[in-house]
Coordinates of C-alpha atoms in Angstrom, one line a residue:
Chain A
M1 CA 74.0 36.1 26.1
I2 CA 74.4 32.4 26.5
V3 CA 74.8 29.9 24.1
E4 CA 75.4 26.4 25.4
D5 CA 76.5 23.9 22.2
W6 CA 76.8 20.1 23.2
D7 CA 77.9 19.5 19.7
Q8 CA 80.9 21.7 20.0
L9 CA 81.0 21.4 24.0
T10 CA 81.2 24.7 24.4
F11 CA 79.5 27.3 26.7
R12 CA 80.3 30.8 26.0
V13 CA 78.6 34.1 28.2
N14 CA 78.5 37.4 26.3
R15 CA 80.7 39.8 28.3
E16 CA 77.7 42.6 27.9
A17 CA 76.5 40.4 31.4
Y18 CA 79.3 42.2 33.6
R19 CA 79.3 45.2 31.9
S20 CA 76.2 46.5 30.8
A21 CA 74.1 49.3 32.9
E22 CA 71.0 47.4 31.7
I23 CA 71.8 44.5 32.8
F24 CA 72.5 45.5 36.1
T25 CA 69.4 47.7 36.3
R26 CA 67.8 44.2 35.5
E27 CA 69.6 42.1 37.9
R28 CA 68.4 44.6 40.7
G29 CA 64.8 44.8 39.6
W30 CA 64.3 40.9 38.9
V31 CA 67.1 38.9 41.2
W32 CA 67.2 41.1 44.1
T33 CA 64.2 42.3 44.2
H34 CA 62.4 38.8 43.7
T35 CA 64.7 36.3 45.3
W36 CA 65.7 35.3 48.9
L37 CA 68.8 37.4 50.0
Y38 CA 71.0 36.8 52.6
L39 CA 71.2 39.6 55.3
G40 CA 73.0 38.4 57.7
H41 CA 73.8 35.9 60.7
E42 CA 71.8 35.8 63.9
T43 CA 74.6 35.6 66.1
E44 CA 75.6 39.4 64.8
I45 CA 72.6 40.7 67.3
P46 CA 72.9 38.0 70.1
N47 CA 70.9 40.0 72.5
P48 CA 67.3 41.9 72.5
N49 CA 67.6 45.5 71.2
D50 CA 71.0 44.8 69.4
F51 CA 71.2 46.1 65.7
K52 CA 72.8 46.2 62.6
V53 CA 72.0 48.5 59.6
R54 CA 73.0 46.7 56.0
T55 CA 72.5 47.4 52.5
L56 CA 70.6 45.0 50.2
G57 CA 70.4 45.3 46.5
G58 CA 70.8 49.1 47.0
R59 CA 68.3 49.4 49.6
P60 CA 68.9 50.6 53.7
L61 CA 67.7 48.2 56.2
I62 CA 68.1 48.1 60.1
F63 CA 68.5 44.2 60.8
C64 CA 67.6 44.2 64.9
R65 CA 66.4 42.0 67.5
D66 CA 63.6 43.4 69.4
T67 CA 62.6 43.5 73.0
A68 CA 61.1 40.2 73.0
G69 CA 64.1 38.6 71.3
E70 CA 62.7 38.3 67.7
V71 CA 64.5 38.9 64.8
H72 CA 63.2 42.1 62.0
A73 CA 64.5 43.6 59.0
F74 CA 63.0 47.1 58.5
L75 CA 63.4 49.2 55.6
N76 CA 65.9 52.0 57.0
S77 CA 63.7 54.9 56.2
C78 CA 61.0 56.7 57.6
P79 CA 57.4 56.1 56.7
H80 CA 56.6 60.0 57.0
R81 CA 59.0 61.2 54.4
G82 CA 61.7 58.8 53.8
T83 CA 64.5 59.8 55.9
V84 CA 67.2 57.5 56.9
L85 CA 65.9 56.9 60.5
C86 CA 69.0 55.0 62.0
R87 CA 72.6 56.4 60.7
E88 CA 74.5 54.6 63.6
S89 CA 75.6 51.4 61.6
E90 CA 75.2 49.0 65.1
G91 CA 74.3 49.5 68.5
S92 CA 71.4 48.7 71.1
T93 CA 68.4 50.4 71.5
R94 CA 64.6 50.1 72.1
L95 CA 63.4 53.0 69.8
F96 CA 64.6 54.4 66.9
Q97 CA 63.9 58.1 66.4
C98 CA 63.5 59.9 62.9
F99 CA 66.3 63.4 63.6
Y100 CA 63.9 65.2 60.7
H101 CA 60.4 65.5 62.4
A102 CA 61.1 63.2 65.6
W103 CA 59.0 60.6 64.8
T104 CA 59.5 57.3 66.9
F105 CA 59.6 53.7 66.5
R106 CA 59.8 50.6 68.6
N107 CA 62.2 48.0 67.7
N108 CA 59.3 46.0 66.8
G109 CA 58.3 48.4 63.7
D110 CA 55.4 49.6 65.9
L111 CA 54.8 53.5 65.7
A112 CA 55.7 54.6 69.4
A113 CA 54.9 58.5 68.7
I114 CA 54.4 61.5 66.7
P115 CA 54.8 65.2 67.5
D116 CA 51.4 66.8 67.8
A117 CA 49.9 63.7 66.3
D118 CA 46.1 65.5 66.9
A119 CA 47.1 67.9 63.6
Y120 CA 46.3 64.4 61.9
E121 CA 42.3 63.6 61.4
S122 CA 42.2 60.3 61.9
T123 CA 44.6 59.6 64.5
D124 CA 44.5 56.0 65.8
E125 CA 44.0 54.6 61.9
F126 CA 46.7 57.1 60.8
K127 CA 49.2 56.0 63.5
A128 CA 48.2 51.7 62.7
S129 CA 49.2 52.8 59.1
M130 CA 52.7 54.2 59.8
G131 CA 54.4 51.4 61.4
L132 CA 58.0 50.5 60.3
R133 CA 58.1 48.9 56.8
G134 CA 59.3 45.6 57.5
V135 CA 61.2 43.2 54.8
P136 CA 57.8 41.2 52.9
R137 CA 59.3 37.7 54.0
L138 CA 62.2 36.9 56.6
E139 CA 63.1 33.4 57.0
I140 CA 66.3 31.7 59.1
H141 CA 68.0 28.4 58.3
E142 CA 70.7 27.8 61.1
G143 CA 71.2 31.0 62.0
Y144 CA 71.3 32.4 58.5
V145 CA 68.7 35.2 58.3
F146 CA 67.5 35.6 55.1
V147 CA 65.1 38.2 53.6
A148 CA 63.1 39.1 50.3
F149 CA 61.4 42.0 49.0
D150 CA 58.8 40.0 47.3
P151 CA 56.0 38.4 49.2
D152 CA 55.4 35.7 46.8
V153 CA 58.9 34.0 46.7
P154 CA 58.5 30.3 47.7
P155 CA 59.6 28.7 51.4
L156 CA 63.3 29.7 52.1
L157 CA 64.1 26.0 52.5
E158 CA 62.5 25.1 48.8
H159 CA 65.4 27.8 47.7
L160 CA 68.3 26.8 49.6
G161 CA 67.5 22.7 48.2
D162 CA 70.5 21.1 49.2
A163 CA 72.7 24.0 49.8
A164 CA 70.4 23.7 53.2
D165 CA 72.2 20.9 54.3
Y166 CA 76.0 22.3 53.8
M167 CA 75.1 25.1 56.0
T168 CA 73.4 22.2 58.3
M169 CA 76.7 20.7 58.3
I170 CA 78.9 23.5 59.2
E171 CA 76.4 24.3 62.3
Q172 CA 77.0 20.6 63.1
Q173 CA 80.4 21.1 63.2
H174 CA 81.0 21.5 66.5
V175 CA 78.7 20.6 69.5
G176 CA 77.8 23.9 70.7
G177 CA 77.3 25.4 67.4
M178 CA 78.8 28.5 65.6
T179 CA 78.5 32.1 66.3
T180 CA 80.0 34.9 64.4
L181 CA 82.9 37.1 65.6
P182 CA 83.0 41.1 65.5
G183 CA 86.1 42.5 63.4
T184 CA 84.1 42.4 59.4
Q185 CA 86.0 42.5 56.8
Q186 CA 84.5 45.3 54.6
Y187 CA 85.9 46.3 51.0
S188 CA 84.6 47.2 47.6
V189 CA 86.2 45.9 44.7
R190 CA 86.2 47.2 41.5
G191 CA 84.5 44.3 39.5
N192 CA 80.8 42.8 38.7
W193 CA 79.8 40.6 41.1
K194 CA 79.4 37.6 39.1
L195 CA 83.1 37.4 38.7
A196 CA 83.3 37.3 42.4
V197 CA 81.0 34.4 42.1
E198 CA 82.7 32.7 39.3
N199 CA 85.9 33.0 41.1
A200 CA 84.8 31.2 44.5
M201 CA 83.5 28.1 42.2
D202 CA 86.5 28.0 40.4
G203 CA 89.5 25.8 41.2
Y204 CA 91.5 25.9 37.9
H205 CA 92.6 29.2 39.0
F206 CA 94.3 28.3 42.3
A207 CA 97.7 26.7 41.1
P208 CA 98.5 29.9 39.0
T209 CA 96.7 32.8 40.6
H210 CA 97.7 31.3 44.2
N211 CA 100.9 30.8 43.6
T212 CA 102.8 32.4 46.3
F213 CA 100.5 30.9 48.8
V214 CA 100.9 27.1 47.4
G215 CA 104.8 28.2 48.3
Y216 CA 103.9 28.7 51.7
L217 CA 102.1 26.2 52.0
R218 CA 104.5 23.3 50.5
E219 CA 107.2 25.0 52.3
S220 CA 105.4 24.2 55.8
G221 CA 104.7 20.7 54.9
F222 CA 101.2 20.3 53.0
A223 CA 101.5 18.4 50.1
V224 CA 98.8 20.7 47.5
T225 CA 97.3 18.6 45.1
D226 CA 93.9 19.1 42.7
D227 CA 93.1 15.6 43.4
N228 CA 89.9 13.9 44.3
Q229 CA 88.5 17.4 44.3
Y230 CA 85.0 18.0 42.4
A231 CA 82.3 20.8 41.9
Y232 CA 78.7 20.3 42.2
N233 CA 75.5 22.1 41.1
L234 CA 72.9 22.1 43.6
G235 CA 70.2 23.7 41.8
N236 CA 68.8 27.1 41.8
G237 CA 72.1 28.7 40.5
H238 CA 73.6 27.3 44.1
G239 CA 77.0 25.6 43.7
L240 CA 79.4 23.8 46.1
L241 CA 83.2 22.9 45.6
V242 CA 84.4 19.7 47.4
L243 CA 88.4 20.7 47.9
T244 CA 90.7 18.9 50.2
G245 CA 94.2 19.6 48.6
H246 CA 94.2 22.9 49.3
G247 CA 95.3 23.6 52.8
G248 CA 94.1 22.2 55.9
R249 CA 91.2 23.8 58.3
I250 CA 91.4 24.6 62.2
S251 CA 89.7 21.6 63.9
M252 CA 89.1 19.5 60.9
I253 CA 91.8 18.7 59.1
W254 CA 95.6 19.2 60.1
E255 CA 98.9 20.4 58.4
P256 CA 102.1 21.1 59.8
R257 CA 101.8 24.2 60.0
F258 CA 99.4 24.4 62.9
G259 CA 101.2 22.3 65.4
E260 CA 100.9 19.4 67.5
D261 CA 98.5 20.9 70.1
E262 CA 96.4 21.5 67.5
R263 CA 97.0 18.0 65.7
V264 CA 95.8 16.4 69.1
R265 CA 92.8 18.6 69.5
T266 CA 91.8 17.9 65.7
E267 CA 91.6 13.7 66.5
Q268 CA 89.7 14.4 69.8
H269 CA 87.2 16.4 67.4
R270 CA 87.4 14.1 64.8
A271 CA 86.5 11.4 67.3
E272 CA 83.8 13.2 69.2
M273 CA 81.8 14.1 65.9
A274 CA 81.9 10.3 64.7
E275 CA 80.3 9.3 67.9
R276 CA 77.8 12.5 67.8
L277 CA 77.1 12.2 64.1
G278 CA 78.1 8.9 62.6
E279 CA 81.0 8.2 61.0
K280 CA 79.4 8.6 57.5
R281 CA 78.2 12.3 58.2
A282 CA 81.4 13.0 60.6
H283 CA 83.1 12.2 56.9
Y284 CA 81.4 14.9 55.1
V285 CA 81.5 17.2 57.7
A286 CA 85.3 17.2 58.7
D287 CA 87.3 15.6 56.2
E288 CA 86.5 17.7 53.1
S289 CA 86.8 21.3 52.8
H290 CA 84.0 23.1 51.1
I291 CA 83.4 26.4 49.2
L292 CA 79.3 27.4 49.2
F293 CA 77.6 29.8 46.9
V294 CA 74.1 30.9 47.7
F295 CA 72.5 31.9 45.1
P296 CA 72.7 35.4 44.8
N297 CA 74.5 36.9 47.6
L298 CA 76.4 33.9 50.0
L299 CA 79.8 32.7 49.9
L300 CA 80.5 30.4 52.7
F301 CA 84.1 29.7 52.7
D302 CA 84.6 26.3 54.9
I303 CA 88.5 26.3 54.2
E304 CA 91.2 27.2 56.4
G305 CA 88.7 28.3 58.9
L306 CA 85.1 29.5 57.9
S307 CA 84.1 32.6 56.4
I308 CA 80.8 34.2 55.3
R309 CA 81.0 36.2 52.4
Q310 CA 78.0 38.6 51.1
L311 CA 78.2 40.5 47.6
E312 CA 76.4 43.4 47.2
P313 CA 76.7 45.1 43.8
V314 CA 76.6 48.8 43.4
A315 CA 77.3 49.1 40.1
P316 CA 78.1 46.7 36.9
D317 CA 81.8 47.2 37.9
Q318 CA 81.8 47.8 41.3
T319 CA 81.1 45.3 44.2
D320 CA 81.0 45.7 47.9
V321 CA 82.1 42.5 50.2
R322 CA 81.2 42.3 54.0
A323 CA 82.8 39.4 55.6
W324 CA 82.9 38.0 59.2
Q325 CA 84.4 34.9 60.8
L326 CA 81.8 32.1 62.0
V327 CA 83.4 30.1 65.1
P328 CA 82.7 27.6 67.5
R329 CA 81.3 28.5 70.4
N330 CA 83.4 28.4 73.9
E331 CA 86.3 27.6 71.6
D332 CA 89.8 27.0 73.4
P333 CA 91.2 30.5 73.1
A334 CA 94.6 28.6 72.3
A335 CA 92.9 27.1 69.2
R336 CA 90.7 30.4 68.5
A337 CA 94.2 32.6 68.0
L338 CA 94.8 29.8 65.8
R339 CA 92.0 29.9 63.3
M340 CA 92.1 33.6 63.2
K341 CA 95.7 33.9 62.2
T342 CA 95.1 31.5 59.9
V343 CA 92.0 32.3 58.2
V344 CA 93.3 35.9 57.9
S345 CA 96.2 34.6 56.3
F346 CA 94.3 33.6 53.4
V347 CA 91.0 35.4 53.0
G348 CA 90.4 38.5 52.9
P349 CA 91.5 41.5 51.1
G350 CA 94.9 41.7 53.5
G351 CA 95.6 37.9 53.1
L352 CA 98.2 36.5 51.1
A353 CA 95.6 35.0 48.3
T354 CA 92.5 36.8 48.4
P355 CA 93.9 40.2 47.0
D356 CA 95.2 38.1 44.3
D357 CA 91.5 36.8 43.4
I358 CA 90.6 40.5 43.4
E359 CA 93.1 41.2 41.7
A360 CA 92.0 38.6 38.5
Y361 CA 88.2 39.6 38.6
E362 CA 89.1 43.4 38.5
A363 CA 91.8 42.6 35.6
V364 CA 88.6 40.6 33.9
Q365 CA 86.5 44.0 34.4
R366 CA 89.6 46.0 32.6
G367 CA 90.2 43.2 30.0
I368 CA 86.9 42.4 28.7
Q369 CA 86.4 46.3 27.5
A370 CA 88.9 44.7 24.6
T371 CA 85.8 43.3 22.7
A372 CA 82.9 45.3 23.7
D373 CA 81.5 47.1 20.7
T374 CA 83.6 45.2 18.2
A375 CA 83.2 44.7 14.4
V376 CA 83.3 40.8 15.2
P377 CA 80.9 40.8 18.1
E378 CA 81.4 36.7 18.2
L379 CA 84.7 37.8 20.0
D380 CA 82.6 39.5 22.6
Y381 CA 82.3 35.8 24.7
S382 CA 84.0 34.6 28.0
D383 CA 84.3 30.2 27.7
M384 CA 83.2 28.4 30.5
S385 CA 83.7 24.9 29.2
R386 CA 86.2 23.4 30.7
G387 CA 84.7 19.6 31.9
M388 CA 82.1 19.2 29.6
A389 CA 83.2 16.5 27.5
D390 CA 83.4 14.6 31.1
E391 CA 79.9 15.9 31.2
V392 CA 78.9 14.3 28.4
K393 CA 80.6 10.6 29.6
G394 CA 78.9 11.0 32.8
V395 CA 82.3 11.4 34.9
Q396 CA 81.6 14.1 38.0
G397 CA 83.1 17.4 37.6
R398 CA 86.2 18.4 39.3
S399 CA 86.9 21.5 40.8
T400 CA 89.3 22.3 38.3
D401 CA 86.5 22.4 35.4
E402 CA 83.8 25.3 34.9
G403 CA 80.6 23.1 35.7
A404 CA 79.9 25.0 38.9
M405 CA 79.9 28.2 36.8
R406 CA 77.4 26.8 34.4
G407 CA 75.2 25.8 36.8
F408 CA 75.2 29.5 38.3
W409 CA 74.6 31.1 34.8
R410 CA 71.8 28.8 33.7
H411 CA 70.1 29.9 36.6
W412 CA 71.1 33.7 36.4
I413 CA 69.6 33.5 33.0
E414 CA 66.1 32.5 34.0
A415 CA 66.4 34.6 37.6
V416 CA 67.0 37.9 35.4
G417 CA 63.9 37.0 32.9
L418 CA 65.8 36.4 30.2
D419 CA 64.8 32.6 29.4
D420 CA 65.2 33.5 25.2
G421 CA 69.0 34.4 26.7
L422 CA 70.0 31.1 26.4
A423 CA 70.6 29.0 23.4
V424 CA 71.6 25.2 23.6
H425 CA 72.3 23.6 20.6
G426 CA 72.8 19.5 20.9
D427 CA 71.2 17.3 23.5
R428 CA 72.3 18.3 27.1
P429 CA 73.6 14.9 28.4
A430 CA 71.4 13.7 31.1
S431 CA 73.9 12.9 33.9
F432 CA 75.0 16.1 33.8
L433 CA 73.7 17.7 37.0
E434 CA 72.8 16.9 40.4
G435 CA 74.7 17.0 44.0
R436 CA 75.4 13.5 46.3
D437 CA 73.9 11.7 49.2
V438 CA 75.6 13.3 52.4
R439 CA 73.1 12.5 54.8
Chain B
M1 CA 90.7 63.1 76.5
T2 CA 94.1 62.6 76.1
A3 CA 96.5 64.3 78.9
I4 CA 98.7 66.5 77.0
T5 CA 101.8 65.0 78.9
N6 CA 105.6 64.3 78.0
T7 CA 105.7 62.5 74.8
H8 CA 109.0 63.2 73.6
T9 CA 111.3 61.1 75.5
V10 CA 110.6 57.6 77.3
Q11 CA 113.0 55.7 79.8
C12 CA 113.8 52.3 78.3
Q13 CA 116.8 49.8 78.9
G14 CA 118.2 52.4 81.4
R15 CA 118.2 54.7 77.9
T16 CA 116.5 58.1 77.1
I17 CA 114.6 57.5 73.8
T18 CA 113.4 61.1 72.2
R19 CA 111.0 61.3 69.9
P20 CA 113.3 62.6 66.7
E21 CA 115.2 59.2 67.1
V22 CA 111.8 57.5 66.7
E23 CA 110.7 59.7 63.9
D24 CA 113.8 59.0 62.1
F25 CA 113.0 55.3 62.4
L26 CA 109.4 56.0 61.0
Y27 CA 110.2 58.1 58.3
G28 CA 113.3 55.7 57.5
E29 CA 110.9 52.7 57.2
A30 CA 108.4 54.6 55.2
D31 CA 111.0 55.2 53.0
I32 CA 112.2 51.6 52.8
L33 CA 108.6 50.5 52.1
D34 CA 108.2 53.5 49.4
H35 CA 111.0 51.7 47.4
W36 CA 110.1 48.5 47.6
D37 CA 112.9 47.0 50.1
Y38 CA 111.2 44.5 51.7
D39 CA 114.6 42.7 53.2
G40 CA 115.4 46.4 54.6
W41 CA 111.9 46.3 56.0
L42 CA 112.6 43.0 57.6
A43 CA 115.6 43.9 59.0
L44 CA 113.4 46.5 60.9
F45 CA 112.0 44.0 63.2
E46 CA 113.2 41.7 66.5
P47 CA 112.6 38.2 65.2
G48 CA 109.1 36.8 66.7
A49 CA 107.8 40.1 66.0
R50 CA 103.9 40.5 65.2
Y51 CA 102.5 42.8 62.4
E52 CA 98.4 43.6 62.5
I53 CA 96.0 45.7 60.8
P54 CA 92.3 45.2 62.2
T55 CA 89.1 45.4 60.4
T56 CA 87.7 49.3 59.7
D57 CA 85.0 48.8 62.7
Y58 CA 88.2 48.0 65.0
R59 CA 87.3 49.5 68.6
P60 CA 89.9 50.1 70.9
G61 CA 90.7 46.6 73.0
W62 CA 90.0 44.0 70.5
S63 CA 92.3 41.2 70.3
P64 CA 93.4 40.2 67.0
H65 CA 93.0 36.9 68.7
E66 CA 89.5 37.0 69.1
T67 CA 88.2 39.2 66.4
G68 CA 88.5 39.1 62.4
S69 CA 90.9 41.1 61.3
F70 CA 92.5 42.3 57.6
V71 CA 96.0 41.1 58.7
D72 CA 97.3 39.1 61.8
D73 CA 100.9 37.8 60.9
D74 CA 103.0 36.1 63.3
W75 CA 106.5 36.3 62.4
D76 CA 106.1 33.2 60.2
L77 CA 103.9 34.8 58.4
I78 CA 105.9 38.2 58.1
L79 CA 108.2 36.2 56.5
A80 CA 106.0 34.7 53.9
R81 CA 104.5 37.8 53.2
V82 CA 107.8 39.5 52.6
K83 CA 108.7 36.3 50.4
R84 CA 105.5 36.7 48.8
L85 CA 106.1 40.1 48.3
K86 CA 109.6 39.7 46.6
S87 CA 108.0 37.0 44.1
R88 CA 106.6 38.2 40.8
K89 CA 103.7 35.7 41.4
A90 CA 102.2 38.5 43.5
H91 CA 99.9 39.2 41.0
A92 CA 98.0 41.8 43.5
E93 CA 101.3 43.8 43.6
N94 CA 102.8 43.0 40.1
P95 CA 103.3 45.9 38.6
H96 CA 103.9 47.1 41.8
S97 CA 102.0 49.8 43.4
R98 CA 103.6 53.4 43.9
T99 CA 103.2 54.3 47.4
H100 CA 103.9 57.9 49.3
R101 CA 103.5 57.8 53.0
L102 CA 103.7 61.1 55.3
V103 CA 104.0 59.6 59.0
S104 CA 103.3 62.2 61.3
N105 CA 101.7 62.9 65.3
V106 CA 104.4 60.8 67.1
R107 CA 103.7 60.3 70.6
L108 CA 106.0 57.9 72.9
S109 CA 104.5 56.6 75.7
E110 CA 105.8 53.7 78.4
H111 CA 105.2 50.1 78.0
T112 CA 107.6 47.7 79.8
E113 CA 110.9 47.4 81.3
D114 CA 112.7 46.4 77.3
S115 CA 109.9 47.8 75.0
F116 CA 108.0 51.1 74.7
R117 CA 104.8 52.4 72.9
V118 CA 104.5 54.7 69.8
S119 CA 101.7 56.4 68.2
A120 CA 101.5 58.2 65.2
S121 CA 99.2 58.9 62.5
F122 CA 99.8 58.1 58.8
V123 CA 98.9 58.8 55.2
V124 CA 99.6 56.5 52.6
H125 CA 99.1 57.3 49.1
R126 CA 99.0 54.7 46.5
A127 CA 98.8 54.1 42.7
R128 CA 97.9 51.4 40.8
D129 CA 95.8 50.6 37.5
G130 CA 95.2 54.1 36.8
H131 CA 93.6 54.7 40.6
F132 CA 94.8 56.7 43.2
D133 CA 93.5 55.6 46.4
A134 CA 94.6 57.2 50.0
Y135 CA 94.7 55.4 53.4
V136 CA 94.7 57.3 57.0
G137 CA 94.8 56.1 60.1
W138 CA 97.4 55.7 62.8
Y139 CA 100.4 53.4 64.4
E140 CA 100.0 51.6 67.5
H141 CA 103.7 50.4 67.3
V142 CA 105.8 48.2 70.2
L143 CA 109.6 49.0 69.5
V144 CA 112.6 47.9 71.1
P145 CA 115.9 49.6 71.3
T146 CA 118.9 47.3 70.5
E147 CA 122.3 47.6 69.8
D148 CA 121.8 48.1 66.6
G149 CA 119.1 50.5 66.5
L150 CA 115.3 50.9 67.4
R151 CA 113.5 47.5 66.1
F152 CA 109.6 46.7 65.7
R153 CA 108.1 44.2 68.4
L154 CA 104.6 45.0 67.0
R155 CA 103.9 46.8 64.3
R156 CA 99.6 47.4 63.8
S157 CA 97.9 50.0 61.5
I158 CA 94.6 51.0 62.4
L159 CA 92.5 52.5 59.5
G160 CA 90.4 55.6 60.0
H161 CA 88.0 54.4 57.3
E162 CA 84.5 53.3 57.5
S163 CA 85.5 50.2 55.1
L164 CA 87.4 50.0 52.0
A165 CA 86.9 51.7 49.0
A166 CA 86.5 50.3 45.6
G167 CA 90.4 48.8 44.5
A168 CA 91.8 49.5 48.0
R169 CA 92.9 46.3 49.2
L170 CA 95.8 46.0 51.2
S171 CA 98.0 44.1 49.0
F172 CA 100.8 46.0 49.9
I173 CA 102.4 46.9 53.8
L174 CA 100.5 49.3 55.0

């Protein structure tokens, strides 16, 4: 499936990985069943009794906060016969009632009532066994709620590893912390979910794919460059792009199109951060833009503003995407308006850039049919070798290299239980991995 | 409930604007967009105008300045969007989508001294890459009468969908 060759300095991924129904089923059964998955942000359900419904790995879920304020994720399926219990997409309720036979549950999962319960012989025992099915594991890091359908996954922080601190850095950006906003971008793309991951971890495509957006930035006075931009493997399949030359960020990196008022606010904010976090930490939080991928379904785009993007594979060639804007609490209204405009101008299916990304990976999905089932099977591979020569020399991979993708694929092959699907030729250089000290 | 009232004329800047006049304006715009005449489209806006598409979970009263949205273009971004769509480097629309727009249920209502509101329903059919998508929703526009005819002050398209279907990204003007 994957051929990593340190003699030839090539890294090749078989295109069946994007096409095969068998691989897709394997991903559902392995990755989406035995890995921590990003469910949603705590601030999406800020008040007791708030709920949202969401599908993860094809499983309908209720994401809710109970009357006492605790966050839960329940299978959205009546324990009686399996009916979808909550058919609203969001709202506030203390009780979930199944419309089919009127079984009723509290929002902490307890069974509240079964009509004519005395027809069951051991009613109390029976009732006790018929609570809502919660997910086996739920843990929260900096407001990001993760769930696992396998009780034996390692603790969340162990899974997140170095990615955890980049999430903390986002929370530290503003003294009052961050919150999600209503207005969720929900869309679907005709492409495999891994193509969306690759696209996010790929600085190489930026200039050609986003030519029109780069033109817009240049005209508005921002000098777009690929200098001093790097890619990091954070382990466990997580990846990070460090970007500074692809546009500013509201309240962090000023550029002329943001205007004078925002320049002043950004300077003040930068000074406040240096005092609060120390100069070194403030530098990493404020002066670089990041794109963080948390394996397998969470992308944090800390560019322009801050977008949370969640991937939900629905078929080998189709992926549902949900994206939220994460903003500082109590933000100045003028800054907030500028932020929303700026974020949306780039990110999302109606922006000036994301549609070209979607076009790119939809075009990959169509194009890779060309080499399927050919008489020359060695043609049926995608190449991700860029930057391997630098890895051998111990040079930090650039954002325009494909090192972060290689880290993703090495982890993916383990995560789908195909360890023998990775063929390594030659000796891996010792220095080729690992993040950096940003604390 | 929406009261059934006079929605076929509105008084604005001392003029009586009629529904056929507004319908002609909207039909003309649909034709311009379906023919990819983006300079012609830009000429239908007053300088400083806005173009908005809220997300599919939109609820009446939400401000794009306080919520996520699909499109939140001020005048500079409208100009950038038009420039982009005219470029052959707008990959998401190269080759161009074929679109066919139907506009209906046009209603006029009062707004301010120099502008008025128009609501209307739309169906936009779009063919691209061997797929055929339909976008359904309603417009909530603010129009301004000028000596050269009506102009957009706000052009807002609100989708009736629960989410954007596979491949149905908003890379063209909705």
